[in-house]
Structures are given as structure tokens and as C-alpha cells.
PDB file of C-alpha atoms and ligand atoms in Angstrom:
ATOM      1  CA  MET U   1     -19.501 -62.182 -77.199  1.00  0.00           C
ATOM      2  CA  SER U   2     -21.379 -59.518 -79.122  1.00  0.00           C
ATOM      3  CA  PRO U   3     -19.225 -56.463 -79.936  1.00  0.00           C
ATOM      4  CA  VAL U   4     -22.112 -54.207 -78.872  1.00  0.00           C
ATOM      5  CA  ASP U   5     -22.527 -53.557 -75.164  1.00  0.00           C
ATOM      6  CA  TRP U   6     -26.326 -53.493 -75.206  1.00  0.00           C
ATOM      7  CA  GLN U   7     -26.745 -52.818 -71.495  1.00  0.00           C
ATOM      8  CA  GLU U   8     -24.429 -49.824 -71.759  1.00  0.00           C
ATOM      9  CA  ALA U   9     -26.305 -48.504 -74.820  1.00  0.00           C
ATOM     10  CA  TRP U  10     -29.592 -48.667 -72.900  1.00  0.00           C
ATOM     11  CA  LYS U  11     -28.062 -47.068 -69.817  1.00  0.00           C
ATOM     12  CA  ALA U  12     -26.660 -44.211 -71.941  1.00  0.00           C
ATOM     13  CA  GLY U  13     -29.986 -43.799 -73.774  1.00  0.00           C
ATOM     14  CA  VAL U  14     -28.316 -44.495 -77.138  1.00  0.00           C
ATOM     15  CA  THR U  15     -31.074 -46.532 -78.779  1.00  0.00           C
ATOM     16  CA  PRO U  16     -31.331 -45.396 -82.427  1.00  0.00           C
ATOM     17  CA  TRP U  17     -33.264 -48.564 -83.340  1.00  0.00           C
ATOM     18  CA  ASP U  18     -36.190 -47.611 -81.115  1.00  0.00           C
ATOM     19  CA  ALA U  19     -39.028 -46.518 -83.426  1.00  0.00           C
ATOM     20  CA  GLY U  20     -41.430 -45.762 -80.583  1.00  0.00           C
ATOM     21  CA  ALA U  21     -44.117 -48.190 -81.754  1.00  0.00           C
ATOM     22  CA  SER U  22     -44.659 -51.645 -83.231  1.00  0.00           C
ATOM     23  CA  PRO U  23     -44.035 -51.996 -86.957  1.00  0.00           C
ATOM     24  CA  PRO U  24     -47.161 -51.894 -89.156  1.00  0.00           C
ATOM     25  CA  ALA U  25     -46.310 -55.434 -90.364  1.00  0.00           C
ATOM     26  CA  LEU U  26     -47.014 -56.830 -86.895  1.00  0.00           C
ATOM     27  CA  ARG U  27     -50.392 -55.113 -86.766  1.00  0.00           C
ATOM     28  CA  SER U  28     -51.162 -56.533 -90.185  1.00  0.00           C
ATOM     29  CA  LEU U  29     -50.304 -60.080 -89.007  1.00  0.00           C
ATOM     30  CA  LEU U  30     -52.663 -59.614 -86.079  1.00  0.00           C
ATOM     31  CA  ASP U  31     -55.414 -58.312 -88.361  1.00  0.00           C
ATOM     32  CA  ARG U  32     -54.968 -61.376 -90.593  1.00  0.00           C
ATOM     33  CA  GLY U  33     -55.304 -63.725 -87.604  1.00  0.00           C
ATOM     34  CA  VAL U  34     -51.844 -65.188 -88.154  1.00  0.00           C
ATOM     35  CA  VAL U  35     -50.799 -64.793 -84.509  1.00  0.00           C
ATOM     36  CA  PRO U  36     -52.297 -67.598 -82.411  1.00  0.00           C
ATOM     37  CA  ALA U  37     -53.479 -67.692 -78.838  1.00  0.00           C
ATOM     38  CA  GLY U  38     -51.039 -69.374 -76.479  1.00  0.00           C
ATOM     39  CA  ARG U  39     -47.398 -68.753 -75.701  1.00  0.00           C
ATOM     40  CA  ILE U  40     -45.667 -65.959 -77.578  1.00  0.00           C
ATOM     41  CA  LEU U  41     -41.982 -64.965 -77.313  1.00  0.00           C
ATOM     42  CA  VAL U  42     -40.337 -61.696 -78.375  1.00  0.00           C
ATOM     43  CA  PRO U  43     -36.532 -61.986 -78.093  1.00  0.00           C
ATOM     44  CA  GLY U  44     -34.543 -58.731 -77.869  1.00  0.00           C
ATOM     45  CA  CYS U  45     -37.801 -56.892 -77.233  1.00  0.00           C
ATOM     46  CA  GLY U  46     -36.227 -53.573 -76.150  1.00  0.00           C
ATOM     47  CA  THR U  47     -38.889 -51.151 -74.930  1.00  0.00           C
ATOM     48  CA  GLY U  48     -41.459 -53.863 -75.566  1.00  0.00           C
ATOM     49  CA  TYR U  49     -43.936 -52.136 -77.888  1.00  0.00           C
ATOM     50  CA  ASP U  50     -44.483 -55.511 -79.529  1.00  0.00           C
ATOM     51  CA  LEU U  51     -45.309 -57.142 -76.190  1.00  0.00           C
ATOM     52  CA  ALA U  52     -48.080 -54.595 -75.712  1.00  0.00           C
ATOM     53  CA  THR U  53     -49.297 -55.056 -79.297  1.00  0.00           C
ATOM     54  CA  LEU U  54     -49.405 -58.833 -78.893  1.00  0.00           C
ATOM     55  CA  ALA U  55     -50.982 -58.843 -75.416  1.00  0.00           C
ATOM     56  CA  ARG U  56     -54.423 -60.463 -75.322  1.00  0.00           C
ATOM     57  CA  ALA U  57     -56.444 -62.295 -72.687  1.00  0.00           C
ATOM     58  CA  ASP U  58     -55.756 -65.694 -74.239  1.00  0.00           C
ATOM     59  CA  ARG U  59     -52.009 -65.168 -74.690  1.00  0.00           C
ATOM     60  CA  GLU U  60     -48.988 -65.616 -72.451  1.00  0.00           C
ATOM     61  CA  VAL U  61     -46.540 -63.119 -73.901  1.00  0.00           C
ATOM     62  CA  VAL U  62     -42.891 -63.252 -72.845  1.00  0.00           C
ATOM     63  CA  GLY U  63     -40.304 -60.645 -73.801  1.00  0.00           C
ATOM     64  CA  ILE U  64     -36.626 -61.075 -73.127  1.00  0.00           C
ATOM     65  CA  ASP U  65     -33.797 -58.600 -73.266  1.00  0.00           C
ATOM     66  CA  LEU U  66     -30.390 -58.123 -71.658  1.00  0.00           C
ATOM     67  CA  SER U  67     -31.228 -54.688 -70.290  1.00  0.00           C
ATOM     68  CA  GLU U  68     -32.847 -53.916 -66.956  1.00  0.00           C
ATOM     69  CA  ASP U  69     -33.221 -50.291 -68.188  1.00  0.00           C
ATOM     70  CA  ALA U  70     -35.239 -51.473 -71.191  1.00  0.00           C
ATOM     71  CA  ARG U  71     -37.464 -53.496 -68.863  1.00  0.00           C
ATOM     72  CA  THR U  72     -38.012 -50.454 -66.648  1.00  0.00           C
ATOM     73  CA  ALA U  73     -38.986 -48.363 -69.693  1.00  0.00           C
ATOM     74  CA  PHE U  74     -41.435 -51.072 -70.736  1.00  0.00           C
ATOM     75  CA  LEU U  75     -43.043 -51.310 -67.298  1.00  0.00           C
ATOM     76  CA  GLU U  76     -43.434 -47.527 -67.098  1.00  0.00           C
ATOM     77  CA  ALA U  77     -45.025 -47.322 -70.546  1.00  0.00           C
ATOM     78  CA  HIS U  78     -47.344 -50.319 -70.155  1.00  0.00           C
ATOM     79  CA  PRO U  79     -48.559 -50.726 -66.577  1.00  0.00           C
ATOM     80  CA  ASN U  80     -51.802 -52.522 -67.541  1.00  0.00           C
ATOM     81  CA  LEU U  81     -51.968 -55.063 -70.319  1.00  0.00           C
ATOM     82  CA  PRO U  82     -54.467 -57.837 -70.993  1.00  0.00           C
ATOM     83  CA  GLY U  83     -53.547 -61.481 -70.469  1.00  0.00           C
ATOM     84  CA  SER U  84     -50.183 -62.509 -69.102  1.00  0.00           C
ATOM     85  CA  VAL U  85     -47.158 -60.419 -70.092  1.00  0.00           C
ATOM     86  CA  ASP U  86     -43.774 -61.195 -68.598  1.00  0.00           C
ATOM     87  CA  TYR U  87     -40.559 -59.280 -69.347  1.00  0.00           C
ATOM     88  CA  GLU U  88     -37.452 -61.235 -68.374  1.00  0.00           C
ATOM     89  CA  VAL U  89     -33.983 -59.741 -68.283  1.00  0.00           C
ATOM     90  CA  THR U  90     -31.975 -62.663 -69.570  1.00  0.00           C
ATOM     91  CA  ASP U  91     -29.724 -63.827 -72.381  1.00  0.00           C
ATOM     92  CA  PHE U  92     -31.707 -65.311 -75.280  1.00  0.00           C
ATOM     93  CA  PHE U  93     -29.073 -67.988 -75.839  1.00  0.00           C
ATOM     94  CA  ALA U  94     -29.213 -69.194 -72.239  1.00  0.00           C
ATOM     95  CA  TYR U  95     -32.966 -68.861 -71.825  1.00  0.00           C
ATOM     96  CA  VAL U  96     -34.669 -72.103 -70.764  1.00  0.00           C
ATOM     97  CA  PRO U  97     -38.426 -71.656 -70.290  1.00  0.00           C
ATOM     98  CA  ALA U  98     -40.608 -74.246 -68.596  1.00  0.00           C
ATOM     99  CA  GLN U  99     -42.490 -74.675 -71.899  1.00  0.00           C
ATOM    100  CA  GLY U 100     -41.842 -73.881 -75.558  1.00  0.00           C
ATOM    101  CA  PHE U 101     -43.629 -71.221 -77.631  1.00  0.00           C
ATOM    102  CA  ASP U 102     -46.394 -71.309 -80.233  1.00  0.00           C
ATOM    103  CA  PHE U 103     -45.227 -68.120 -81.933  1.00  0.00           C
ATOM    104  CA  VAL U 104     -41.927 -66.236 -81.827  1.00  0.00           C
ATOM    105  CA  TRP U 105     -41.606 -62.721 -83.209  1.00  0.00           C
ATOM    106  CA  ASP U 106     -38.155 -61.554 -84.300  1.00  0.00           C
ATOM    107  CA  TYR U 107     -37.927 -57.926 -85.372  1.00  0.00           C
ATOM    108  CA  THR U 108     -34.516 -56.259 -85.331  1.00  0.00           C
ATOM    109  CA  PHE U 109     -33.049 -59.037 -83.182  1.00  0.00           C
ATOM    110  CA  PHE U 110     -31.371 -61.336 -85.747  1.00  0.00           C
ATOM    111  CA  CYS U 111     -29.941 -58.292 -87.537  1.00  0.00           C
ATOM    112  CA  ALA U 112     -28.576 -56.941 -84.255  1.00  0.00           C
ATOM    113  CA  LEU U 113     -26.566 -60.064 -83.491  1.00  0.00           C
ATOM    114  CA  ASP U 114     -23.008 -60.534 -84.565  1.00  0.00           C
ATOM    115  CA  PRO U 115     -22.870 -62.894 -87.594  1.00  0.00           C
ATOM    116  CA  ASP U 116     -20.910 -65.340 -85.390  1.00  0.00           C
ATOM    117  CA  GLN U 117     -24.042 -65.728 -83.266  1.00  0.00           C
ATOM    118  CA  ARG U 118     -26.355 -66.754 -86.093  1.00  0.00           C
ATOM    119  CA  ASN U 119     -25.890 -70.523 -85.720  1.00  0.00           C
ATOM    120  CA  SER U 120     -26.667 -70.207 -82.018  1.00  0.00           C
ATOM    121  CA  TRP U 121     -29.704 -68.053 -82.914  1.00  0.00           C
ATOM    122  CA  SER U 122     -31.145 -70.816 -85.123  1.00  0.00           C
ATOM    123  CA  GLN U 123     -30.330 -73.584 -82.622  1.00  0.00           C
ATOM    124  CA  THR U 124     -32.002 -71.570 -79.868  1.00  0.00           C
ATOM    125  CA  MET U 125     -35.066 -70.905 -82.055  1.00  0.00           C
ATOM    126  CA  GLU U 126     -35.279 -74.632 -82.778  1.00  0.00           C
ATOM    127  CA  ARG U 127     -35.237 -75.312 -79.044  1.00  0.00           C
ATOM    128  CA  LEU U 128     -37.790 -72.612 -78.156  1.00  0.00           C
ATOM    129  CA  VAL U 129     -40.434 -72.986 -80.885  1.00  0.00           C
ATOM    130  CA  GLU U 130     -42.820 -75.917 -80.343  1.00  0.00           C
ATOM    131  CA  PRO U 131     -43.228 -78.363 -83.254  1.00  0.00           C
ATOM    132  CA  GLY U 132     -45.952 -76.864 -85.469  1.00  0.00           C
ATOM    133  CA  GLY U 133     -45.278 -73.419 -83.984  1.00  0.00           C
ATOM    134  CA  VAL U 134     -44.322 -70.391 -86.049  1.00  0.00           C
ATOM    135  CA  LEU U 135     -41.174 -68.291 -86.118  1.00  0.00           C
ATOM    136  CA  ALA U 136     -42.090 -64.929 -87.653  1.00  0.00           C
ATOM    137  CA  THR U 137     -39.154 -62.856 -88.868  1.00  0.00           C
ATOM    138  CA  LEU U 138     -39.614 -59.301 -90.064  1.00  0.00           C
ATOM    139  CA  LEU U 139     -36.356 -58.880 -91.930  1.00  0.00           C
ATOM    140  CA  PHE U 140     -34.732 -55.484 -91.638  1.00  0.00           C
ATOM    141  CA  PRO U 141     -32.584 -54.040 -93.117  1.00  0.00           C
ATOM    142  CA  PHE U 142     -33.400 -56.142 -96.171  1.00  0.00           C
ATOM    143  CA  GLU U 143     -30.813 -56.139 -98.959  1.00  0.00           C
ATOM    144  CA  ASP U 144     -30.668 -58.345-102.029  1.00  0.00           C
ATOM    145  CA  PRO U 145     -27.878 -58.815-102.807  1.00  0.00           C
ATOM    146  CA  ILE U 146     -26.435 -58.229 -99.359  1.00  0.00           C
ATOM    147  CA  SER U 147     -23.812 -55.503 -99.302  1.00  0.00           C
ATOM    148  CA  GLY U 148     -20.627 -55.687 -97.305  1.00  0.00           C
ATOM    149  CA  ARG U 149     -21.879 -53.038 -94.896  1.00  0.00           C
ATOM    150  CA  GLU U 150     -21.090 -53.893 -91.310  1.00  0.00           C
ATOM    151  CA  GLY U 151     -23.741 -53.744 -88.602  1.00  0.00           C
ATOM    152  CA  PRO U 152     -25.517 -53.725 -86.386  1.00  0.00           C
ATOM    153  CA  PRO U 153     -27.980 -53.657 -87.954  1.00  0.00           C
ATOM    154  CA  TRP U 154     -26.411 -56.223 -90.280  1.00  0.00           C
ATOM    155  CA  PRO U 155     -28.033 -56.313 -93.726  1.00  0.00           C
ATOM    156  CA  ILE U 156     -30.025 -59.531 -94.172  1.00  0.00           C
ATOM    157  CA  ASN U 157     -32.400 -61.188 -96.595  1.00  0.00           C
ATOM    158  CA  THR U 158     -34.764 -64.150 -96.854  1.00  0.00           C
ATOM    159  CA  ASP U 159     -32.261 -66.561 -98.401  1.00  0.00           C
ATOM    160  CA  LEU U 160     -29.739 -65.770 -95.697  1.00  0.00           C
ATOM    161  CA  VAL U 161     -32.224 -66.523 -92.905  1.00  0.00           C
ATOM    162  CA  ARG U 162     -33.567 -69.569 -94.763  1.00  0.00           C
ATOM    163  CA  GLY U 163     -30.057 -71.019 -94.704  1.00  0.00           C
ATOM    164  CA  TYR U 164     -30.075 -70.880 -90.906  1.00  0.00           C
ATOM    165  CA  VAL U 165     -33.585 -72.203 -90.286  1.00  0.00           C
ATOM    166  CA  GLU U 166     -34.342 -74.670 -93.083  1.00  0.00           C
ATOM    167  CA  ASP U 167     -33.237 -77.819 -91.224  1.00  0.00           C
ATOM    168  CA  ALA U 168     -35.853 -77.307 -88.530  1.00  0.00           C
ATOM    169  CA  PHE U 169     -38.422 -74.986 -90.158  1.00  0.00           C
ATOM    170  CA  GLU U 170     -40.378 -74.924 -93.425  1.00  0.00           C
ATOM    171  CA  ALA U 171     -41.197 -71.661 -95.158  1.00  0.00           C
ATOM    172  CA  LEU U 172     -44.870 -70.717 -94.780  1.00  0.00           C
ATOM    173  CA  GLU U 173     -44.833 -67.300 -96.373  1.00  0.00           C
ATOM    174  CA  THR U 174     -42.351 -64.744 -97.618  1.00  0.00           C
ATOM    175  CA  ALA U 175     -43.699 -61.381 -98.625  1.00  0.00           C
ATOM    176  CA  ALA U 176     -42.868 -57.778 -99.316  1.00  0.00           C
ATOM    177  CA  VAL U 177     -44.106 -55.374 -96.679  1.00  0.00           C
ATOM    178  CA  LYS U 178     -46.374 -52.518 -97.710  1.00  0.00           C
ATOM    179  CA  HIS U 179     -46.233 -50.308 -94.638  1.00  0.00           C
ATOM    180  CA  THR U 180     -43.169 -49.720 -92.499  1.00  0.00           C
ATOM    181  CA  HIS U 181     -41.860 -47.253 -89.977  1.00  0.00           C
ATOM    182  CA  PRO U 182     -40.866 -43.982 -91.681  1.00  0.00           C
ATOM    183  CA  GLY U 183     -37.378 -44.312 -93.123  1.00  0.00           C
ATOM    184  CA  ARG U 184     -37.588 -48.122 -93.421  1.00  0.00           C
ATOM    185  CA  GLU U 185     -39.612 -48.119 -96.655  1.00  0.00           C
ATOM    186  CA  GLY U 186     -38.488 -50.918 -98.996  1.00  0.00           C
ATOM    187  CA  LYS U 187     -36.136 -52.292 -96.333  1.00  0.00           C
ATOM    188  CA  GLU U 188     -38.452 -54.830 -94.705  1.00  0.00           C
ATOM    189  CA  ARG U 189     -39.634 -58.294 -95.765  1.00  0.00           C
ATOM    190  CA  LEU U 190     -41.795 -60.716 -93.846  1.00  0.00           C
ATOM    191  CA  ALA U 191     -40.838 -64.387 -93.586  1.00  0.00           C
ATOM    192  CA  LEU U 192     -42.880 -66.937 -91.613  1.00  0.00           C
ATOM    193  CA  TRP U 193     -41.351 -70.326 -90.789  1.00  0.00           C
ATOM    194  CA  ARG U 194     -43.167 -73.326 -89.325  1.00  0.00           C
ATOM    195  CA  ARG U 195     -41.262 -75.619 -86.964  1.00  0.00           C
ATOM    196  CA  ARG U 196     -41.248 -79.096 -88.440  1.00  0.00           C
ATOM    197  CA  GLU U 197     -42.627 -81.986 -86.406  1.00  0.00           C
ATOM    198  CA  PRO U 198     -39.795 -84.197 -85.146  1.00  0.00           C
TER     199      PRO U 198
HETATM  200  C1  SAM R   1     -31.653 -53.474 -82.244  1.00  0.00           C
HETATM  201  S1  SAM R   1     -32.383 -53.666 -80.667  1.00  0.00           S
HETATM  202  C2  SAM R   1     -34.086 -53.978 -81.098  1.00  0.00           C
HETATM  203  C3  SAM R   1     -35.052 -53.807 -79.962  1.00  0.00           C
HETATM  204  C4  SAM R   1     -36.532 -53.997 -80.345  1.00  0.00           C
HETATM  205  N1  SAM R   1     -36.754 -55.265 -81.008  1.00  0.00           N
HETATM  206  C5  SAM R   1     -36.995 -52.860 -81.221  1.00  0.00           C
HETATM  207  O1  SAM R   1     -37.315 -53.109 -82.409  1.00  0.00           O
HETATM  208  O2  SAM R   1     -37.064 -51.719 -80.750  1.00  0.00           O
HETATM  209  C6  SAM R   1     -31.810 -55.261 -80.201  1.00  0.00           C
HETATM  210  C7  SAM R   1     -32.184 -55.640 -78.782  1.00  0.00           C
HETATM  211  O3  SAM R   1     -31.715 -56.958 -78.508  1.00  0.00           O
HETATM  212  C8  SAM R   1     -31.197 -56.999 -77.189  1.00  0.00           C
HETATM  213  N2  SAM R   1     -30.245 -58.112 -77.144  1.00  0.00           N
HETATM  214  C9  SAM R   1     -29.052 -58.209 -77.776  1.00  0.00           C
HETATM  215  N3  SAM R   1     -28.480 -59.389 -77.521  1.00  0.00           N
HETATM  216  C10 SAM R   1     -29.340 -60.069 -76.723  1.00  0.00           C
HETATM  217  C11 SAM R   1     -29.328 -61.353 -76.136  1.00  0.00           C
HETATM  218  N4  SAM R   1     -28.302 -62.184 -76.304  1.00  0.00           N
HETATM  219  N5  SAM R   1     -30.374 -61.738 -75.381  1.00  0.00           N
HETATM  220  C12 SAM R   1     -31.446 -60.905 -75.196  1.00  0.00           C
HETATM  221  N6  SAM R   1     -31.510 -59.673 -75.733  1.00  0.00           N
HETATM  222  C13 SAM R   1     -30.476 -59.255 -76.485  1.00  0.00           C
HETATM  223  C14 SAM R   1     -30.587 -55.625 -76.974  1.00  0.00           C
HETATM  224  O4  SAM R   1     -30.449 -55.269 -75.612  1.00  0.00           O
HETATM  225  C15 SAM R   1     -31.565 -54.728 -77.716  1.00  0.00           C
HETATM  226  O5  SAM R   1     -32.590 -54.245 -76.877  1.00  0.00           O
END
């Protein structure tokens, strides 16, 4: 079990991670045409800014989070979005959708999990991303080398995440990020992973 009681944090309004908008790196991926049409998943989506940013007529966007309060905040902020947008209050690790996803966006989810949950994170990603689909990780807070600082957010870097995904995913792109939320400058890296065909 995660040492953080996420539902309680949301209920108490203690959400220091909430930047109030999608990160510029997601907008840049959209501008570059990297995000496909089809089924998109955002695990640990919080207030769901990224669901709104990703919403488009030809996409089925699904956000999942443990918190009913986060879902309520999302619904209040985004009553009308294009395409299909579904926010499910459920545990990522137990989530079994009817179909897999073409694109999964992880921002501040991997780093929020207890390190003991990382193997389950990669096994769940392997199960949820369709062969040929893309797992996009915007790594924050990026450290190289990784310090001993305890999280969440736990410091992470590309090699760390690669170690968890490389059996099932190949690296498509790893890149520094030019624009970030204020205060996160230099602490984000983008890493895109393609799910190998079986
Ligand atoms: C650090 S917050 C990031 C939220 C959002 N991505 C953002 O950038 O604002 C991590 C989120 O993951 C959710 N979460 C933690 N464990 C989860 C799990 N097992 N399944 C689904 N959501 C989870 C928490 O409730 C929280 O909203």
C-alpha cells in the first residue's frame, strides 16, 4: 500500500503537485502530432487538465484516479469537452478496460508511487498499452544522478524508468524539455516508449 493517503489529501485540499494547467511539454507533443487519434489513458490524472488538453473529436480519453474529489473538480472545471472523455475513480493497478490504449500519458504519476510499486507500474503499463502503442513519460523531478531524497515526488531519471520498461517497450525518444511549469525548470525530461509487438 502506498504510504500516501491520496483520497485524504484530495479531501483536505492538500494538493501541492497541482500546477493548475497541463505542462508545456504535453502541448508541444500535440503540436508535433505525436499524440494519435484513438484511445488515450492518463493514470493518476488528478484535476484532469491533461484530459482536457488531449480531448479531441477522434479520441477516447480516459483518466483514472483514486479520488472522487479530484473527479468532481475535473467535472466542474470541464463540463464540455470534444470527443469522448471518461474519468474513472479506480485503482490503476486493478484497472481492466474493455480495450487497451494507443497512447498513455504519465506525468507525475510514476514519481508519486512508492518505489515498491514500480514493478507493478511497468507490468500494468505492459497490460494497458496496445502493441505498437506509445507510453509517454514526462519525468519529473528529474535527477541524474538520483539523490537519496525521499518522495513523493520521488526523484527519477530516464535510465531508472528504462530499467522498468525495457522488456516490453523500446525507446522512441528521450529529450530535454525546454518549457516547464514555473519552478520545474531543468527538472523535466521527456521519454517516449513504444510497446513491442508480441
Ligand atoms: C502527484 S499527483 C499528480 C496528479 C496529476 N497528474 C497532476 O499532474 O496534477 C498523483 C495522483 O495519482 C493518484 N494516484 C495515486 N495512486 C493511484 C493509483 N493507484 N491509482 C490511480 N490513481 C492514483 C493520486 O490520487 C493523485 O491524484
